[in-house]
Coordinates of C-alpha atoms in Angstrom, one line a residue:
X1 CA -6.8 -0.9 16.6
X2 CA -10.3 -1.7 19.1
X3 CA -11.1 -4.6 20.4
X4 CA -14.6 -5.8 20.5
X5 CA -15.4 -8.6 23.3
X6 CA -17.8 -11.7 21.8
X7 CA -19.2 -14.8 23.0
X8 CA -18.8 -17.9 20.9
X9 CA -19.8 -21.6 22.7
X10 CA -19.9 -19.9 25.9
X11 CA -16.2 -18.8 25.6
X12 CA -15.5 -15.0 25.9
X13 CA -13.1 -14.2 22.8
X14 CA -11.8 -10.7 21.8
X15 CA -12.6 -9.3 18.0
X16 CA -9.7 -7.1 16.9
X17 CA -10.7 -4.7 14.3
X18 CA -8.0 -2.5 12.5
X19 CA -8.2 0.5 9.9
X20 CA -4.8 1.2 8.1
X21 CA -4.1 4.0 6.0
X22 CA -1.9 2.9 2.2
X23 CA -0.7 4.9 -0.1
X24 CA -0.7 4.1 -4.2
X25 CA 1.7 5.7 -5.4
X26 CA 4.2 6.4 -8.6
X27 CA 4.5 8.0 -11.9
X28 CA 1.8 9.4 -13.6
X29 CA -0.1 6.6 -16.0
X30 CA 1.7 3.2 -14.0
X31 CA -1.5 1.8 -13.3
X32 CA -2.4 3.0 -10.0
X33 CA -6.0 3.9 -10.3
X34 CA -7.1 0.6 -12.1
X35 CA -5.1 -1.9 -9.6
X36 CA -7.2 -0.4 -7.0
X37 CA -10.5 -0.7 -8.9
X38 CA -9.5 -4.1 -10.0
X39 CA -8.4 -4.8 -6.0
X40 CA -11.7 -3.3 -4.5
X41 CA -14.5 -3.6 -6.9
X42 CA -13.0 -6.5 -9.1
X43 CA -13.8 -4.0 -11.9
X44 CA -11.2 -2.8 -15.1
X45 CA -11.0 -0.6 -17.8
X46 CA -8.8 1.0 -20.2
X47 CA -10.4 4.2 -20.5
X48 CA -10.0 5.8 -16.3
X49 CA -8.9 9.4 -16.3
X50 CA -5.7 10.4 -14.6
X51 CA -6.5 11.1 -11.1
X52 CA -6.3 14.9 -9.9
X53 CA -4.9 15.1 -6.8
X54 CA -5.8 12.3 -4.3
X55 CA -8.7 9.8 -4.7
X56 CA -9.8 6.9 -2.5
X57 CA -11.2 3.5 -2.1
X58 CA -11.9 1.3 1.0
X59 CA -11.6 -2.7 1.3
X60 CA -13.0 -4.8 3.7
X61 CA -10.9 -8.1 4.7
X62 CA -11.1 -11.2 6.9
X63 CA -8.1 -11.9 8.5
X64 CA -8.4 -15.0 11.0
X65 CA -10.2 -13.7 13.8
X66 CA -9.3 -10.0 13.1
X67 CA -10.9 -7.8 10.2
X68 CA -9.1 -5.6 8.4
X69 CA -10.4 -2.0 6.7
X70 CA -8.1 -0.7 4.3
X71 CA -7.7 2.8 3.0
X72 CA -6.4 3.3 -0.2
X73 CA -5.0 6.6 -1.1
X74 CA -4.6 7.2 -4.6
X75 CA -2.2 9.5 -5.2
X76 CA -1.8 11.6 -8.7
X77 CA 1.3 10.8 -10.4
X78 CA 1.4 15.2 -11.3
X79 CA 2.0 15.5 -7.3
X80 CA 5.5 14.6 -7.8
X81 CA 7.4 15.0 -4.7
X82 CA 5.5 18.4 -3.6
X83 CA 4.4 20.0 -0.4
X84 CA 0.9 18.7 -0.6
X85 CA 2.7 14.8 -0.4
X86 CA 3.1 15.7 3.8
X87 CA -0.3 15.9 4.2
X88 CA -1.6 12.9 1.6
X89 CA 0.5 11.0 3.7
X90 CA -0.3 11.4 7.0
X91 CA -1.5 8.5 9.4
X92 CA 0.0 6.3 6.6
X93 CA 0.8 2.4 7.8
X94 CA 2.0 1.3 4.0
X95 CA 2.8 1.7 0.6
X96 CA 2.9 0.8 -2.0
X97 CA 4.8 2.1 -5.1
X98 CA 4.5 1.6 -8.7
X99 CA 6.0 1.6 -11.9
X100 CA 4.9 0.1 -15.5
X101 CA 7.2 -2.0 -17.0
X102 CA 6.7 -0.9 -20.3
X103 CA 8.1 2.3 -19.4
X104 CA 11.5 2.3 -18.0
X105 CA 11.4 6.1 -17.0
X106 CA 8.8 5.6 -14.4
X107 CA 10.7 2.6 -12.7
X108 CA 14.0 5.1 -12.6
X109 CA 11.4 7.6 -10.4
X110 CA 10.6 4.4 -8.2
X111 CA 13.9 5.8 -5.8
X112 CA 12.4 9.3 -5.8
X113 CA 8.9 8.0 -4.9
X114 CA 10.7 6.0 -2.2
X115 CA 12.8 8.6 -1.0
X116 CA 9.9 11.2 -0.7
X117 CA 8.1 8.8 1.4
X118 CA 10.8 8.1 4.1
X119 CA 11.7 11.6 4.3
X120 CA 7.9 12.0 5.7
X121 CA 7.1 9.2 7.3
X122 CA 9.0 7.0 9.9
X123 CA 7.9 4.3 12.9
X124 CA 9.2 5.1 16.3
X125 CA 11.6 2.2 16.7
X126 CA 13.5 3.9 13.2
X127 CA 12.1 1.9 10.6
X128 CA 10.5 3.0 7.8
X129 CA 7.0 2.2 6.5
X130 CA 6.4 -1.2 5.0
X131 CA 6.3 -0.8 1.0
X132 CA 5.9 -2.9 -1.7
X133 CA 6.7 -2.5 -5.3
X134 CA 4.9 -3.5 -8.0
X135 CA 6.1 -4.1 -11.5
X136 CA 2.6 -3.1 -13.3
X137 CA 1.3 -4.0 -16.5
X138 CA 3.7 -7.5 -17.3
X139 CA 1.0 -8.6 -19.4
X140 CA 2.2 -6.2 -21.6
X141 CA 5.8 -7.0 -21.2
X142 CA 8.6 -8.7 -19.0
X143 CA 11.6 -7.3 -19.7
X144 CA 12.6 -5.1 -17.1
X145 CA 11.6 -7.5 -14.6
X146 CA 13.2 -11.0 -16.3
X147 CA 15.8 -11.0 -13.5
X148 CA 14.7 -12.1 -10.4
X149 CA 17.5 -11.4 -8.7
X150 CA 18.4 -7.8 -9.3
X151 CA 14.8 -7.0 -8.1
X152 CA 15.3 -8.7 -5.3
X153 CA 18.7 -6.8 -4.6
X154 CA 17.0 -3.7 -5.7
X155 CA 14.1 -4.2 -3.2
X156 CA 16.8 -4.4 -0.3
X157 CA 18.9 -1.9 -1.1
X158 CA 15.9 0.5 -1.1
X159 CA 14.0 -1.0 1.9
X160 CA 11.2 -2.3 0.2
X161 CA 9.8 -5.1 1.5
X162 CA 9.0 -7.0 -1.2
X163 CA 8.4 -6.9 -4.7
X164 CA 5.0 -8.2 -7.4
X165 CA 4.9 -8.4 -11.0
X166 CA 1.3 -7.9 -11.9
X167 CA -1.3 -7.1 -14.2
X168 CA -4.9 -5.0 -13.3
X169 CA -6.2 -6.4 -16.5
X170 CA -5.4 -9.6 -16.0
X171 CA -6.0 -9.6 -12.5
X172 CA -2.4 -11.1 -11.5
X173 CA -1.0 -11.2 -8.4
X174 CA -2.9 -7.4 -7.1
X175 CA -4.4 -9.3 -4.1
X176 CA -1.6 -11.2 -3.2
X177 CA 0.7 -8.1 -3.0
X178 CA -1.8 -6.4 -1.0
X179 CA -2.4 -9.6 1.3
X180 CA 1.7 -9.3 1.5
X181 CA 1.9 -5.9 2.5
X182 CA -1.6 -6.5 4.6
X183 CA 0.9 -8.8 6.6
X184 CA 3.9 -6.4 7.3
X185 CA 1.9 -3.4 8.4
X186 CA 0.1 -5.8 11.2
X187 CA 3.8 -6.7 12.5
X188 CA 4.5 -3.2 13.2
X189 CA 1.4 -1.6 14.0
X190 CA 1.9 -1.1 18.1
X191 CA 4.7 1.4 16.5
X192 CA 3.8 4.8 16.5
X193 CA 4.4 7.0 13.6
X194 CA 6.7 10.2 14.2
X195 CA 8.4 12.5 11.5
X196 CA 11.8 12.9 10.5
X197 CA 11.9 16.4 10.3
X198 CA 10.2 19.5 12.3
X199 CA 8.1 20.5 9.2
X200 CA 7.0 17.1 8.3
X201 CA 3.4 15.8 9.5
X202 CA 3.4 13.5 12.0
X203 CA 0.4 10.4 11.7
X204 CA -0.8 8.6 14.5
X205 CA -3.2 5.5 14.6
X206 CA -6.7 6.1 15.3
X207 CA -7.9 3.9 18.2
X208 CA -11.0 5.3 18.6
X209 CA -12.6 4.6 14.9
X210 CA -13.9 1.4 13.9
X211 CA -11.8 -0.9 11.6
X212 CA -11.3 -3.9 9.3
X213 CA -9.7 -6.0 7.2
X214 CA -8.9 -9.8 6.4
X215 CA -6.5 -11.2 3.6
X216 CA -5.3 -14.8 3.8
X217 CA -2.1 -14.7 1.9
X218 CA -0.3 -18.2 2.1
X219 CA 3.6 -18.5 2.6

């Protein structure tokens, strides 16, 4: 995070500027690539090819009196849990992990996506990174997500810290999960990031590069 001083009606008033790091990922085909072209560049299509490797995409927010840069890491569904995951991963502040709803194999890889991702990543006071799950593609269908509940009870047994049903194609609820998870990372962001494990990589926030980001999400 930098601070930037400003003068506004003669007051002296500080501009906070942040740039966090999120991850997209999840199965191969869930929906990844299009929620963050539809989240970015307000853009879909059905035709995207599956992304090899890692791919990104930045969006600038307003946030109050603070801006907001986020860096969106899409991550190829193929990468599966490998070694190349420690180093997509590093200086990550969030997640977020998806599944299609259509397909109820790649929600039953959700707990491997999870697990992956806090055996690599993990905030100094012992918590893990805020992540949210999104149910992808419910204009297609709603039946693995019908019950409130369990995904709610699903969502805390697993430590994810919240949960969307959305749609890139129909543009539903992809800015308000990101606005949600926009919220959580700027809670814990004066924690630094250590590993786990000797051999994992271990992120750090950049204080010296410029930032920003803004989301109003409303509670």
């Amino acid at each position: 995070m930098t601070n930037h001083p400003s003068r506004s009606n003669g007051m002296r008033r500080i501009w906070k500027e942040h740039l966090y790091k999120v991850l997209v990922i999840g199965d191969l085909g869930v929906g990844k690539t299009s929620i963050i072209r539809r989240y970015v560049h307000q853009t879909y299509s059905s035709n995207y090819r599956d992304t090899i490797g890692v791919d990104f995409a930045l969006k600038v927010l307003n946030w109050d009196s603070e801006t907001v840069r986020l860096q969106l890491w899409d991550i190829a569904g193929q990468e599966r849990f490998g070694n190349m995951t420690r180093v997509y991963y590093r200086e990550a502040m969030g997640a977020i992990i998806v599944f299609d709803v259509t397909r109820p194999a790649t929600f039953e890889a959700v707990i491997k996506w999870k697990e992956d991702l806090d055996s690599k990543l993990i905030l100094a006071n012992g918590q893990n990174i805020a992540t949210v799950l999104l149910a992808n593609k419910c204009d297609q269908g709603r039946e693995m997500t019908n019950s409130g509940i369990k995904m709610e009870q699903f969502c805390k047994d697993h430590g994810f810290v919240g949960w969307f049903e959305t749609s890139a194609k129909d543009n539903f609820n992809i800015s308000e999960a990101a606005n949600f998870l926009v919220k959580h990372i700027m809670s814990t962001e004066n924690d630094t990031l250590t590993t786990v494990v000797p051999d994992t990589i271990s992120p750090q926030l950049n204080s010296d590069r410029q930032m920003s980001c803004s989301g109003c999400f409303k509670y």
